[in-house]
XYZ file of C-alpha atoms in Angstrom:
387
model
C 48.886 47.100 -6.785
C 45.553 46.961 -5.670
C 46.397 46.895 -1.853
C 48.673 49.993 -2.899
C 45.660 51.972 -4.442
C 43.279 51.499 -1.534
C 46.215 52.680 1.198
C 46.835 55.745 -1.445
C 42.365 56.382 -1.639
C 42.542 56.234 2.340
C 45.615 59.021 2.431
C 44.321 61.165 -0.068
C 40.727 61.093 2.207
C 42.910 61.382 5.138
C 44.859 64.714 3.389
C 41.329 66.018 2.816
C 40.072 66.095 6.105
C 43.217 67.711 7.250
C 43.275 70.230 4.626
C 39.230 71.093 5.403
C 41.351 72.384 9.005
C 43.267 74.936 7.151
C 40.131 76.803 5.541
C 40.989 79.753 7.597
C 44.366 80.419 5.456
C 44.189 81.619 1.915
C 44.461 79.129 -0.871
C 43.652 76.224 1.034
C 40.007 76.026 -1.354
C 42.879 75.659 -4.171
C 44.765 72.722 -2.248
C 41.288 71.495 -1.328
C 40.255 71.025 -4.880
C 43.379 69.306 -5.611
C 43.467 66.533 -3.202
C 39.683 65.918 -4.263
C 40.681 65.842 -7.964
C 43.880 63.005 -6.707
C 40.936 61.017 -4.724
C 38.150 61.234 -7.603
C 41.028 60.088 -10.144
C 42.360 57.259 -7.829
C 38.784 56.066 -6.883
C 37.921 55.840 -11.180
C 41.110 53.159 -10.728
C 39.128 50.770 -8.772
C 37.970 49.291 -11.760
C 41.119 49.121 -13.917
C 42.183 45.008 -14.056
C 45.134 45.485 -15.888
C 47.956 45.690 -13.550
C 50.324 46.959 -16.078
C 47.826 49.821 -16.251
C 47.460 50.505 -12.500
C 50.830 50.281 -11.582
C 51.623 53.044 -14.659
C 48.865 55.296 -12.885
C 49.731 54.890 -9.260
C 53.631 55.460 -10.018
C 52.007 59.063 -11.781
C 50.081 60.025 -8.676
C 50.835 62.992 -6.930
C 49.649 62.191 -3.694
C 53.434 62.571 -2.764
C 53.651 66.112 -3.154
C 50.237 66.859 -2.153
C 51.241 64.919 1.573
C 54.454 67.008 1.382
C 52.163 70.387 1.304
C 50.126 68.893 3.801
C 52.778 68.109 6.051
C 54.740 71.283 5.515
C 51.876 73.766 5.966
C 51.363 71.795 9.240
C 54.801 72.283 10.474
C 55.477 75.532 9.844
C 55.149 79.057 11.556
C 52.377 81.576 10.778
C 50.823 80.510 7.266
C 50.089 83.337 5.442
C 48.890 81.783 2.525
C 48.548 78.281 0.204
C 49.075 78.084 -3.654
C 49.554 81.672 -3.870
C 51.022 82.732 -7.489
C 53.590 85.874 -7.210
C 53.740 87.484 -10.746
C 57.865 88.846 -12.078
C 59.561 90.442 -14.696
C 62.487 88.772 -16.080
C 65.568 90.039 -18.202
C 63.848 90.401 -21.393
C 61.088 92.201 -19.873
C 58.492 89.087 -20.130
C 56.154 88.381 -17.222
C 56.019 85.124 -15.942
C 54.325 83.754 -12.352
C 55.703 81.426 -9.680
C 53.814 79.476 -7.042
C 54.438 79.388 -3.855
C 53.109 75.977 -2.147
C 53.226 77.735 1.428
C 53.833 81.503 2.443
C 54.821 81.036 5.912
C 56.316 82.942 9.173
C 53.992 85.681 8.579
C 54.470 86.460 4.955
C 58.915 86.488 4.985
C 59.607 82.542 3.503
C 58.399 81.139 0.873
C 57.659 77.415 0.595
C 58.011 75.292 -3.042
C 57.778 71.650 -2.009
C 59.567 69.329 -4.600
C 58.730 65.987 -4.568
C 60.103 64.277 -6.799
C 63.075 61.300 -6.379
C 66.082 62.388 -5.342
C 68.030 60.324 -8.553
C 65.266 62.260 -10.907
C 66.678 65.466 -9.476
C 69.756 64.947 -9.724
C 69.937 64.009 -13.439
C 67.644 67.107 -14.179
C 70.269 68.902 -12.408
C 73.141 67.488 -14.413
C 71.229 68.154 -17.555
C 70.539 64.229 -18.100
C 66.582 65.318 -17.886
C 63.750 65.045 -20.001
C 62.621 67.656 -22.224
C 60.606 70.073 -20.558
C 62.332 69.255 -17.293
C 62.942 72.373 -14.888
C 66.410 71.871 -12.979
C 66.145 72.709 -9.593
C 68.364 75.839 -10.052
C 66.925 77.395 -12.780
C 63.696 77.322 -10.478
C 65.445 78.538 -7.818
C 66.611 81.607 -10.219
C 63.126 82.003 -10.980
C 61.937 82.532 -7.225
C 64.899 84.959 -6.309
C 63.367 87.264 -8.827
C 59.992 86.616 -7.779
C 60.785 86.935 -4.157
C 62.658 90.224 -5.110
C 59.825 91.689 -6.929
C 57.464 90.944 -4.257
C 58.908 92.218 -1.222
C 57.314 92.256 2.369
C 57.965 95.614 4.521
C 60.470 96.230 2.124
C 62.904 92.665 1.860
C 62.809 89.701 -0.325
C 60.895 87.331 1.434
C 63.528 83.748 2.069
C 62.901 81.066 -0.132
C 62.714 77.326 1.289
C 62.803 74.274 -0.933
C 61.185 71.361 0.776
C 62.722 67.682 -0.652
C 60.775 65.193 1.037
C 62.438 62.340 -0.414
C 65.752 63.776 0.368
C 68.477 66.023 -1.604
C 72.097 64.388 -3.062
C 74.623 66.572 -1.867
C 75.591 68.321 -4.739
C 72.219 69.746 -5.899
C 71.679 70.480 -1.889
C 75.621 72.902 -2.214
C 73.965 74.211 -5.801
C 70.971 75.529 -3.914
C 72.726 77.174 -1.357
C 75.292 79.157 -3.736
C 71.735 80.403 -5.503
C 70.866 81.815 -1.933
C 67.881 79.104 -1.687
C 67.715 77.050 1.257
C 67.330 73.578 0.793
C 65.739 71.443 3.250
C 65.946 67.792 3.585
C 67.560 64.766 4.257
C 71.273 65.111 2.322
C 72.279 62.184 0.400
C 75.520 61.116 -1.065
C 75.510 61.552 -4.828
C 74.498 58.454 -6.595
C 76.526 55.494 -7.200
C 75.628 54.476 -10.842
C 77.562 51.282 -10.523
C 75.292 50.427 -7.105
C 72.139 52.412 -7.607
C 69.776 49.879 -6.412
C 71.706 49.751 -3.372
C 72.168 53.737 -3.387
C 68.339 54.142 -3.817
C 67.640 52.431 -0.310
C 69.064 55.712 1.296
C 65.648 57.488 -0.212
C 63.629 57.956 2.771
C 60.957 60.330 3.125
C 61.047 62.885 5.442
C 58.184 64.015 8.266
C 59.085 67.507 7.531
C 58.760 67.911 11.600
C 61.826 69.377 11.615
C 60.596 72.213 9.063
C 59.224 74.254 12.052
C 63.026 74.316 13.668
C 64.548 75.331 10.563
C 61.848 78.092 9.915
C 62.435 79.490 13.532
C 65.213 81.469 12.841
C 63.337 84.402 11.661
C 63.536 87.117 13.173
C 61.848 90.420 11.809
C 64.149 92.635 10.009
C 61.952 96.044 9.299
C 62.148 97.614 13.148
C 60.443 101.449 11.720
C 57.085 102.012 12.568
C 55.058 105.035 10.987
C 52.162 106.021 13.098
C 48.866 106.696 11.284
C 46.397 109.356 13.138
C 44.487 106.600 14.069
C 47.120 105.059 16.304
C 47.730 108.012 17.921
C 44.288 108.107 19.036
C 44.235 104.449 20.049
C 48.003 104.828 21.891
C 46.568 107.942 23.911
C 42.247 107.275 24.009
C 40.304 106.575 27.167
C 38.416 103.595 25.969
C 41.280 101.385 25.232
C 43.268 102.676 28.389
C 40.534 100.947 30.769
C 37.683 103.271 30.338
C 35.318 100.925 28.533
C 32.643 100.336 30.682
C 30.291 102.547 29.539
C 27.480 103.121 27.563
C 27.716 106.376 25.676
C 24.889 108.321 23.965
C 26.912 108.323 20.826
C 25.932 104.688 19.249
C 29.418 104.584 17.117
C 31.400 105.192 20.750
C 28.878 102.159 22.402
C 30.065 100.011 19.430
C 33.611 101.198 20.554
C 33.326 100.236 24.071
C 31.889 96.922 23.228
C 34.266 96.108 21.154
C 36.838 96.934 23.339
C 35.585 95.098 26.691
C 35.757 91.899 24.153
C 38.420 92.601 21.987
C 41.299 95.076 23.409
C 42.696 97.208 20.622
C 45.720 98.450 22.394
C 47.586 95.315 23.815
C 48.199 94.212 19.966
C 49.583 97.761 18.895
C 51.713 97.746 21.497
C 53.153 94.511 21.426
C 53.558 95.192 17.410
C 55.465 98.229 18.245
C 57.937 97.509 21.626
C 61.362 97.947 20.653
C 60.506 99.494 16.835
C 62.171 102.736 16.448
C 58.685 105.366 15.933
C 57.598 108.105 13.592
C 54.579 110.250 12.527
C 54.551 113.074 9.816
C 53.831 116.365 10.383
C 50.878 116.042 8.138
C 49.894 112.830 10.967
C 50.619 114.971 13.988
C 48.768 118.410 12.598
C 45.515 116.699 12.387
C 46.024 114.310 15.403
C 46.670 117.421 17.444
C 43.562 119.378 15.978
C 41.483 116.565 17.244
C 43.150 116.131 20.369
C 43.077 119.853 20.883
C 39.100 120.113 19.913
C 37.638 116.967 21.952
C 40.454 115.023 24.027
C 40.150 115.058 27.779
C 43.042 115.805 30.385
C 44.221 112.701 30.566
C 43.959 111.598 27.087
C 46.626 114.975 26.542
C 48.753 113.902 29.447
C 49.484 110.695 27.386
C 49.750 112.547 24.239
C 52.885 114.115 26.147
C 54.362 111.147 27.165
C 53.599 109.308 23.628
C 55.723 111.726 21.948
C 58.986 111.616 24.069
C 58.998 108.706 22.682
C 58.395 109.404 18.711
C 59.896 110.968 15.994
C 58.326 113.674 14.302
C 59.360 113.870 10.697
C 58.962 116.429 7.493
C 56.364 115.144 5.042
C 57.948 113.157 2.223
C 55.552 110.724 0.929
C 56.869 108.566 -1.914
C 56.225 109.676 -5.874
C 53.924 105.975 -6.440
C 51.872 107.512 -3.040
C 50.798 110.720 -4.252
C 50.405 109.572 -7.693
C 47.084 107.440 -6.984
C 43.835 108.558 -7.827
C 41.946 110.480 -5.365
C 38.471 108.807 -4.039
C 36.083 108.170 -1.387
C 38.688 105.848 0.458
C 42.072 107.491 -1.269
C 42.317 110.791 0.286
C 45.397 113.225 0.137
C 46.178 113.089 3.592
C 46.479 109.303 3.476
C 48.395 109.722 0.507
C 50.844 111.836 2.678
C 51.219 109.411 5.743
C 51.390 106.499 4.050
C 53.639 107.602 1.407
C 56.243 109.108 3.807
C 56.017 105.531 5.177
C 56.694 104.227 2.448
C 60.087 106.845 2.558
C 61.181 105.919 5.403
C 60.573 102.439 4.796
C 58.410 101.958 8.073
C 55.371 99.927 8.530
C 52.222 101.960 8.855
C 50.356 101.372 11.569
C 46.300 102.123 11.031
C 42.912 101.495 11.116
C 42.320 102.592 7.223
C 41.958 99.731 5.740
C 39.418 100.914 3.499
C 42.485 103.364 1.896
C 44.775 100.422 1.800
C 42.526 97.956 -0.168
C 42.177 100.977 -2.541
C 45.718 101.809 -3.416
C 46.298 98.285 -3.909
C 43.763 98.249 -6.155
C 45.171 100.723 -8.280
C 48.531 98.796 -8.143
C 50.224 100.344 -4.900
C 50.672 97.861 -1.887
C 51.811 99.656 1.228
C 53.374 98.022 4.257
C 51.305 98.389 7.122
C 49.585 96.851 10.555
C 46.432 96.754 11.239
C 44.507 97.432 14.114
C 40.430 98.424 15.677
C 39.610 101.761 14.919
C 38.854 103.876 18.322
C 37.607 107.442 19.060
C 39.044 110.137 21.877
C 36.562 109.491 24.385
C 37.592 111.216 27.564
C 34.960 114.019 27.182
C 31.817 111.947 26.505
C 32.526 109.918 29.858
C 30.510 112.572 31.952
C 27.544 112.026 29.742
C 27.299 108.649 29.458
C 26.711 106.003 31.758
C 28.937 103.654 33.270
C 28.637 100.085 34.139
């Protein structure tokens, strides 16, 4: 026992060291303060004598489940976020919260790693649990509404549960017919007449594998709504390799320094090749107004070319768009473009982030991609001065 709580003290530091690497993602503080709360409680162990007593705590630890997070965050594609609770309203209309260990390949699957032992799971699942006990498809109910609720460009993101100790077959079949996928090694159901021989097939997993079974994913929403400000960075001078110049506007200097470092175009364009594209009228109005009053010759010439190649549609802004309250960052004509986005269940493509925080704020999440925010520049290039 005591040889077993110093290996577990030397994981958990090990699982905080690698969890200090993922302080980029959000959550990880929340996983962070976990593992440190596993260590400080195994580390108040080291002077517990009674075996009796350590063995009851170290078969309670959940240093199991916290590797399993570790691991699986670690393994998988695009990590959105860590411990991130997605709120849902159930049948009777009473409001209940999930939480998702990992939101992974950029936001579309869902994570919930279950650690527990296989056998445990399997008599939770055939009602032989404890009181209090969640079977593994009543969960998996719970998430499908959840994952419904919360949609991402407008689908149910997929929902992955991780078994690190393995899966008997039956619960692994349940899963599936819930629309859950279940991931981990498959067992045979247990043999009660042979179970210490049965429970020799529990082996836990390196979740290595998680990344191939995650790869699948391919992204579904292919509409793309143009906001006025990527029409002006699709058609501008300075992000169409006329950057090197210092202009005698500070704002367009900023622009151009920006640019030389970090390219605005390349990642709006690689976000929209093969996407089918649209702009509102209300978009292409007021991108034309500013094309017409300070774009250059060339910066019109693409304009042409941009739009044999986009959709102009009616306005048609959702009812949820138009019916947020008009601020300094929630104006009408961003009401307009985003909400016929929002119609036409296309991703919005902008620089207004500032309007997006604030509709979310008031309860209205739109779909959309960000990207820099540049300036027609064309017709400043004679006075400023180039590099």
């Amino acid at each position: 026992m005591e040889q077993k709580l110093i290996s577990l003290i030397s994981e958990a530091e090990d699982l905080l060291n690698r969890c200090k690497l993922m302080s980029h993602i959000v959550g990880a503080s929340k996983l962070e303060r976990k593992i440190s709360a596993e260590l400080k409680g195994l580390l108040s162990l080291k002077n517990v004598k009674d075996k009796v007593t350590l063995e009851h705590h170290l078969i309670s630890t959940n240093i199991t489940n916290l590797r399993a997070v570790v691991k699986a965050i670690e393994n998988s594609p695009d990590v959105v976020s860590i411990l991130q609770s997605f709120s849902y309203e159930n049948d009777t209309e009473i409001i209940s919260d999930v939480v998702v260990d990992a939101v992974v390949t950029g936001g579309y699957k869902w994570i919930k790693i279950i650690a527990r032992k296989p056998l445990a799971v399997h008599r939770i699942w055939k009602g032989e649990g404890n009181f209090g006990d969640k079977d593994p498809i009543s969960l998996s109910k719970e998430f499908i509404l959840a994952a419904e609720q919360n949609p991402i460009h407008y689908e149910s993101p997929s929902i992955c549960f991780v078994f690190p100790r393995g899966i008997t077959k039956s619960v692994h079949e349940s899963l599936l017919g819930t629309g859950v996928t279940p991931i981990g090694k498959i067992l045979p159901d247990p043999d009660y007449d042979n179970i210490n021989e049965w429970m020799k097939l529990e082996a836990e997993s390196n979740l290595e594998h998680i990344t191939n079974l995650l790869s699948d994913f391919t992204a579904r929403c292919m509409k793309v709504n143009l906001d006025i400000t990527s029409l002006i960075v699709l058609t501008s001078n300075i992000t169409n390799g006329e950057c090197n110049y210092t202009f005698r506007e500070e704002v367009l200097s900023k622009q151009a320094a920006e640019e030389r470092s970090e390219p605005a175009l390349p990642l709006l364009l690689e976000f929209i090749n093969g996407k089918e594209l649209y702009c509102c009228q209300t978009a292409f109005n007021n991108f034309q107004q500013i094309l017409n009053t300070v774009g250059g010759p060339e910066e019109k010439k693409r304009s042409e070319i941009l739009f044999k190649k986009v959709t102009v549609v009616e306005d048609n802004p959702a009812f949820y768009a138009m019916s947020l309250e008009e601020s300094a960052s929630v104006k009408n004509r961003s009401k307009v473009i985003f909400g016929t986005g929002e119609t036409l269940q296309a991703i919005t493509t902008t620089a207004n982030t500032a309007f997006v925080r604030a509709a979310a704020n008031q309860g209205v999440k739109f779909s959309s991609f960000f990207h820099a925010s540049r300036a027609l520049t064309e017709q400043k290039q004679m006075y400023a001065m180039k590099h």
